[in-house]
Amino acid sequence: MPKISSDSLWEQAAAEVQSLEAAGGEEEEVVSERTVFLMGSKAGGKTSILLRCLDRDEPSKPTLALEYTFGRRARGHNTPKDIAHLWELGGGTSLSDLVQIPISPASIRSLSVILIVDLSKPNALWGTLERLLQASQAQLEKVSSQAQKAQKAKHQTPVHSARVLPKDYPDRELISPFPVPLLIIGSKYDLFQEFDSDKRKVISKTLRFVAHYYAASLIFTSIKTESLMSKTKGFFSHMAFGLDRGKTVCCDCTKPLIIPTGSDSFSQIGSPPATDVDITSLHAKNPKDLWKKVYELVFPQESTSEQRELKDPAKDPQYSDPQIDAMRAQKDQELEQYKREAAKSWKGLELET
């Protein structure tokens, strides 16, 4: 992958916008730009959810590595449109090192992260969320540190600091807030609700704990249920455009969870639902580790070492082009012929020596 210049197109564009605003005087209304980074379970419905949130009536296609799009929204009549830069990571956890692209010094000041986990595949859920959150958090901390060092070197006041929660935030001293606003979406609720009630309870309570631990919002959704998608769109628009996300709260594990950040607490969540095991025998290092061990007792996790080898885009039917494909096939044949001839010539040289 080519090295990305620190003086990227986005930074140049931002500088140009700032100069135009300065020239236009104080009457010019500033356009808001935010960045939202979506990641999550492989084939977990990320693209479908994003398209619905953007009101785009188009079929979703498998995300190839890392894809970019954008959304725009006017604040009112005849006003500039705010812009949301939207990045979507494909491949589940296999391409987690690509988080360095959307999480950059240019984006970190206005960045939000959406983690989409597939509720219908609980045996891959914890491994997916743990690995992706760790990769994102490590990159956020790295970029934040680099930005602060650069500002100090230029004798500027650091503009980005760690996320600060209100003093009355529930369990403020016991949680570890994610560095930027985080939304966890549990997708495919239509399949999840067919699970046994005890299994649903374990998954729901575990995700409530994870969301509260990271000071994140949590919502369960299904693209097949319009009311749930409407609520999901509210949370998305809050992150992408700063709109009100609504006041609905539902912590009932028998219903789709809708829990804005700051609306839950450890006392409401309770202890891990481990009825068949002595919790003290699990030797957990901390509360998060305890919830992980209990969850994995119920849902042993599949290996997260997914193949890094993506399907060759040149052979993917959705990217087919008859003329290009015919030329590619001809070149492939020529290459194979060259390899065979080269192999024969090397064998001939070996025999002569």
Coordinates of C-alpha atoms in Angstrom, one line a residue:
M1 CA 0.0 0.0 0.0
P2 CA 1.5 3.4 -0.9
K3 CA 2.5 5.6 1.9
I4 CA 0.0 8.3 2.5
S5 CA 1.4 11.9 2.6
S6 CA 0.8 13.8 5.8
D7 CA -0.1 16.7 3.5
S8 CA -3.2 14.8 2.2
L9 CA -5.9 16.0 -0.1
W10 CA -8.2 16.4 2.8
E11 CA -5.8 18.6 4.7
Q12 CA -5.3 20.7 1.6
A13 CA -9.0 21.0 1.0
A14 CA -9.6 21.9 4.7
A15 CA -6.9 24.7 4.4
E16 CA -8.6 26.0 1.3
V17 CA -12.0 26.1 2.9
Q18 CA -10.6 27.9 5.9
S19 CA -8.9 30.5 3.7
L20 CA -12.2 31.1 1.8
E21 CA -14.1 31.4 5.0
A22 CA -11.5 34.0 6.3
A23 CA -11.8 36.0 3.1
G24 CA -15.6 35.8 3.2
G25 CA -16.0 37.6 6.5
E26 CA -17.8 36.7 9.6
E27 CA -21.2 36.5 7.9
E28 CA -20.2 33.2 6.1
E29 CA -21.7 30.2 7.9
V30 CA -19.2 27.5 8.6
V31 CA -19.8 24.1 7.1
S32 CA -19.4 21.3 9.7
E33 CA -17.4 18.3 8.7
R34 CA -17.4 15.0 10.7
T35 CA -15.9 11.6 10.1
V36 CA -17.7 8.3 10.9
F37 CA -15.8 5.0 10.8
L38 CA -17.9 1.8 10.5
M39 CA -16.4 -1.6 11.3
G40 CA -17.7 -4.9 12.5
S41 CA -18.6 -8.5 11.8
K42 CA -17.9 -9.9 8.3
A43 CA -21.2 -10.0 6.4
G44 CA -22.9 -8.4 9.4
G45 CA -25.0 -5.9 7.4
K46 CA -22.7 -2.8 7.7
T47 CA -23.3 -1.6 4.1
S48 CA -27.0 -2.3 4.2
I49 CA -27.4 -0.3 7.5
L50 CA -25.3 2.6 6.1
L51 CA -27.3 2.8 2.9
R52 CA -30.6 2.9 4.9
C53 CA -29.2 5.6 7.2
L54 CA -28.3 7.7 4.1
D55 CA -31.7 7.0 2.5
R56 CA -30.0 5.5 -0.5
D57 CA -32.2 3.0 -2.4
E58 CA -29.5 0.8 -3.9
P59 CA -28.4 -2.8 -3.5
S60 CA -25.6 -3.4 -1.1
K61 CA -22.4 -5.1 -2.3
P62 CA -19.7 -6.8 -0.3
T63 CA -17.2 -4.2 1.0
L64 CA -13.8 -4.7 -0.5
A65 CA -11.1 -3.8 2.1
L66 CA -11.9 -0.2 3.0
E67 CA -14.5 1.9 1.2
Y68 CA -15.3 5.6 1.4
T69 CA -18.5 7.6 0.8
F70 CA -20.0 10.7 2.1
G71 CA -23.3 12.2 3.2
R72 CA -24.6 15.8 3.2
R73 CA -27.3 17.5 5.1
A74 CA -28.6 21.0 5.1
R75 CA -29.3 22.7 8.4
G76 CA -32.1 24.7 6.9
H77 CA -33.4 26.4 3.8
N78 CA -30.7 27.9 1.6
T79 CA -27.9 27.1 4.0
P80 CA -24.6 25.2 3.4
K81 CA -24.8 21.5 3.7
D82 CA -22.8 19.8 6.5
I83 CA -20.6 16.9 5.4
A84 CA -20.0 13.5 6.9
H85 CA -17.0 11.5 5.6
L86 CA -17.9 7.9 5.9
W87 CA -15.4 5.0 6.0
E88 CA -16.4 1.3 6.0
L89 CA -14.0 -1.5 6.8
G90 CA -14.7 -4.8 5.2
G91 CA -13.4 -8.3 6.0
G92 CA -14.4 -8.5 9.7
T93 CA -11.2 -8.6 11.7
S94 CA -8.9 -9.7 8.9
L95 CA -8.0 -6.2 7.7
S96 CA -7.9 -4.4 11.1
D97 CA -4.6 -2.8 10.3
L98 CA -6.4 -0.6 7.8
V99 CA -7.8 1.5 10.7
Q100 CA -4.8 3.7 10.2
I101 CA -6.5 5.2 7.1
P102 CA -9.7 6.7 8.5
I103 CA -8.2 7.3 12.0
S104 CA -5.7 10.0 11.1
P105 CA -4.5 13.3 12.6
A106 CA -6.8 15.1 10.1
S107 CA -10.0 13.2 11.3
I108 CA -9.4 12.6 15.0
R109 CA -10.9 15.9 16.1
S110 CA -14.3 15.1 14.6
L111 CA -14.3 11.3 14.6
S112 CA -16.9 8.8 15.7
V113 CA -16.8 5.1 15.5
I114 CA -19.6 2.6 14.8
L115 CA -19.1 -1.0 15.7
I116 CA -21.6 -3.4 14.1
V117 CA -21.8 -6.9 15.6
D118 CA -23.8 -9.7 14.1
L119 CA -26.2 -10.9 16.8
S120 CA -27.0 -14.1 14.9
K121 CA -23.4 -15.3 15.2
P122 CA -22.7 -15.2 19.0
N123 CA -19.7 -17.5 18.7
A124 CA -17.8 -14.9 16.7
L125 CA -19.1 -11.8 18.5
W126 CA -16.7 -11.3 21.4
G127 CA -13.6 -12.0 19.3
T128 CA -14.8 -9.5 16.6
L129 CA -15.6 -6.7 19.0
E130 CA -12.4 -7.2 21.1
R131 CA -10.0 -7.2 18.2
L132 CA -11.6 -4.3 16.3
L133 CA -11.9 -2.1 19.4
Q134 CA -8.3 -2.9 20.4
A135 CA -7.0 -2.0 16.9
S136 CA -9.0 1.2 16.8
Q137 CA -8.0 2.3 20.3
A138 CA -4.3 1.6 19.6
Q139 CA -4.5 3.7 16.5
L140 CA -6.4 6.5 18.2
E141 CA -3.9 6.7 21.0
K142 CA -1.0 6.7 18.5
V143 CA -2.5 9.5 16.4
S144 CA -3.4 11.5 19.4
S145 CA 0.1 11.3 20.7
Q146 CA 1.6 12.2 17.4
A147 CA -0.7 15.2 17.1
Q148 CA 0.1 16.5 20.5
K149 CA 3.9 16.2 19.9
A150 CA 3.5 18.0 16.6
Q151 CA 1.6 20.9 18.2
K152 CA 4.1 21.2 21.0
A153 CA 6.9 21.3 18.4
K154 CA 5.1 24.2 16.7
H155 CA 4.5 25.8 20.2
Q156 CA 0.7 25.5 19.6
T157 CA -1.9 24.6 22.3
P158 CA -3.0 21.0 21.9
V159 CA -6.5 21.0 20.5
H160 CA -7.3 17.3 21.0
S161 CA -7.5 15.8 24.4
A162 CA -8.8 12.6 25.9
R163 CA -12.6 12.3 25.9
V164 CA -14.0 13.8 29.1
L165 CA -17.2 12.5 30.6
P166 CA -19.6 14.6 32.8
K167 CA -18.9 14.4 36.5
D168 CA -22.3 12.8 37.1
Y169 CA -21.7 10.1 34.5
P170 CA -22.8 6.7 36.0
D171 CA -19.8 4.6 37.3
R172 CA -17.4 7.3 36.0
E173 CA -14.5 6.0 38.1
L174 CA -15.0 2.4 37.1
I175 CA -15.2 2.6 33.3
S176 CA -12.7 3.1 30.5
P177 CA -14.2 5.5 28.0
F178 CA -13.4 4.9 24.3
P179 CA -11.2 7.8 23.1
V180 CA -13.9 9.0 20.7
P181 CA -17.7 8.7 20.7
L182 CA -18.6 5.0 20.1
L183 CA -21.9 3.4 18.9
I184 CA -22.3 -0.4 19.1
I185 CA -25.0 -1.8 16.8
G186 CA -26.3 -5.3 17.2
S187 CA -27.5 -6.3 13.7
K188 CA -29.9 -9.0 12.5
Y189 CA -32.2 -8.8 15.5
D190 CA -34.8 -10.6 13.5
L191 CA -32.6 -13.8 13.7
F192 CA -31.5 -13.1 17.2
Q193 CA -35.0 -13.0 18.6
E194 CA -35.5 -16.6 17.6
F195 CA -32.7 -17.7 20.0
D196 CA -33.5 -19.3 23.4
S197 CA -34.3 -16.7 26.0
D198 CA -31.4 -17.6 28.2
K199 CA -28.9 -17.2 25.3
R200 CA -30.5 -13.9 24.4
K201 CA -30.1 -12.7 28.0
V202 CA -26.4 -13.6 28.0
I203 CA -25.7 -11.7 24.7
S204 CA -27.8 -8.7 25.7
K205 CA -26.3 -8.3 29.2
T206 CA -22.8 -8.8 27.9
L207 CA -23.2 -6.1 25.2
R208 CA -24.7 -3.8 27.8
F209 CA -21.6 -4.3 30.0
V210 CA -19.2 -3.7 27.1
A211 CA -21.1 -0.6 25.9
H212 CA -21.2 0.9 29.4
Y213 CA -17.6 0.0 30.1
Y214 CA -16.5 2.0 27.0
A215 CA -19.1 4.8 27.6
A216 CA -20.7 3.9 24.3
S217 CA -24.3 3.9 23.0
L218 CA -25.9 0.5 22.2
I219 CA -28.8 -0.3 19.9
F220 CA -30.2 -3.6 18.4
T221 CA -31.6 -3.4 14.9
S222 CA -32.8 -5.2 11.8
I223 CA -33.0 -3.9 8.3
K224 CA -36.3 -5.8 8.1
T225 CA -37.9 -3.7 10.8
E226 CA -38.7 -0.1 9.9
S227 CA -39.2 1.1 13.4
L228 CA -35.8 -0.2 14.5
M229 CA -34.0 1.3 11.5
S230 CA -35.6 4.6 12.2
K231 CA -34.1 4.6 15.7
T232 CA -30.8 3.4 14.3
K233 CA -30.8 6.3 11.8
G234 CA -31.3 8.7 14.7
F235 CA -28.2 7.5 16.4
F236 CA -26.2 7.6 13.1
S237 CA -27.4 11.1 12.3
H238 CA -26.4 12.2 15.8
M239 CA -22.8 11.1 15.0
A240 CA -22.6 12.1 11.4
F241 CA -24.4 15.5 11.6
G242 CA -24.9 16.3 15.3
L243 CA -28.7 15.9 15.2
D244 CA -30.8 14.9 18.2
R245 CA -30.9 11.1 18.5
G246 CA -34.2 10.9 20.4
K247 CA -35.0 10.2 24.0
T248 CA -36.1 6.5 23.7
V249 CA -34.4 4.2 26.2
C250 CA -35.0 0.4 26.5
C251 CA -32.8 -1.8 28.8
D252 CA -35.3 -4.7 28.7
C253 CA -33.4 -7.8 27.5
T254 CA -36.6 -9.3 26.1
K255 CA -36.9 -6.3 23.7
P256 CA -34.5 -4.6 21.2
L257 CA -32.0 -2.7 23.3
I258 CA -31.8 1.1 22.8
I259 CA -29.4 2.6 25.3
P260 CA -27.8 6.0 24.7
T261 CA -24.5 6.6 26.3
G262 CA -24.9 7.5 30.0
S263 CA -28.3 5.8 30.3
D264 CA -27.1 2.5 31.9
S265 CA -25.1 1.5 35.0
F266 CA -23.4 -1.5 36.4
S267 CA -26.0 -1.8 39.1
Q268 CA -28.8 -2.0 36.5
I269 CA -26.8 -4.5 34.4
G270 CA -26.1 -6.8 37.3
S271 CA -23.6 -9.6 37.5
P272 CA -22.7 -11.9 34.6
P273 CA -25.4 -14.5 34.1
A274 CA -23.3 -17.6 35.1
T275 CA -25.7 -19.9 36.9
D276 CA -23.8 -23.2 36.3
V277 CA -20.3 -22.1 37.3
D278 CA -18.6 -20.5 40.4
I279 CA -17.5 -17.1 39.2
T280 CA -14.5 -17.1 41.6
S281 CA -13.1 -20.2 39.8
L282 CA -12.6 -18.3 36.6
H283 CA -9.7 -16.3 38.0
A284 CA -10.6 -13.2 36.0
K285 CA -8.1 -10.3 36.1
N286 CA -10.7 -7.6 36.0
P287 CA -14.5 -7.2 35.5
K288 CA -14.2 -7.1 31.7
D289 CA -12.1 -10.3 31.7
L290 CA -14.8 -11.9 34.0
W291 CA -17.6 -11.0 31.5
K292 CA -15.5 -12.4 28.7
K293 CA -14.8 -15.7 30.4
V294 CA -18.5 -16.1 31.3
Y295 CA -19.6 -15.3 27.8
E296 CA -17.1 -17.7 26.3
L297 CA -18.4 -20.5 28.5
V298 CA -21.8 -20.1 26.9
F299 CA -20.5 -19.3 23.4
P300 CA -17.1 -20.7 22.7
Q301 CA -15.4 -18.3 20.3
E302 CA -14.4 -19.3 16.8
S303 CA -10.9 -18.5 15.6
T304 CA -10.6 -14.8 14.6
S305 CA -7.6 -15.6 12.4
E306 CA -9.7 -15.0 9.3
Q307 CA -7.9 -15.4 6.0
R308 CA -6.3 -12.2 5.0
E309 CA -6.5 -13.3 1.4
L310 CA -9.6 -11.6 0.0
K311 CA -11.2 -12.9 -3.1
D312 CA -9.4 -11.6 -6.2
P313 CA -11.4 -8.5 -7.3
A314 CA -10.4 -9.2 -10.9
K315 CA -12.4 -12.5 -10.7
D316 CA -15.3 -11.1 -8.8
P317 CA -18.5 -11.1 -11.1
Q318 CA -19.7 -7.8 -9.6
Y319 CA -16.7 -6.0 -11.2
S320 CA -16.8 -7.8 -14.6
D321 CA -16.0 -6.0 -17.8
P322 CA -16.1 -8.2 -21.0
Q323 CA -13.3 -6.3 -22.9
I324 CA -11.0 -6.0 -19.9
D325 CA -11.6 -9.6 -18.8
A326 CA -10.8 -10.9 -22.3
M327 CA -7.6 -8.9 -22.4
R328 CA -6.7 -10.1 -18.9
A329 CA -7.3 -13.7 -19.9
Q330 CA -5.0 -13.3 -22.9
K331 CA -2.3 -11.7 -20.8
D332 CA -2.6 -14.5 -18.2
Q333 CA -2.1 -17.1 -21.0
E334 CA 1.0 -15.2 -22.3
L335 CA 2.4 -15.1 -18.8
E336 CA 1.9 -18.8 -18.3
Q337 CA 3.5 -19.5 -21.7
Y338 CA 6.5 -17.3 -20.8
K339 CA 6.9 -19.1 -17.4
R340 CA 6.9 -22.5 -19.2
E341 CA 9.5 -21.4 -21.7
A342 CA 11.6 -19.8 -19.0
A343 CA 11.5 -23.0 -17.0
K344 CA 12.6 -25.1 -20.0
S345 CA 15.6 -22.7 -20.7
W346 CA 16.7 -22.9 -17.1
K347 CA 16.6 -26.7 -17.2
G348 CA 18.7 -26.6 -20.4
L349 CA 21.3 -24.5 -18.8
E350 CA 21.5 -26.9 -15.8
L351 CA 22.0 -29.9 -18.2
E352 CA 24.8 -28.1 -20.0
T353 CA 26.7 -27.3 -16.8

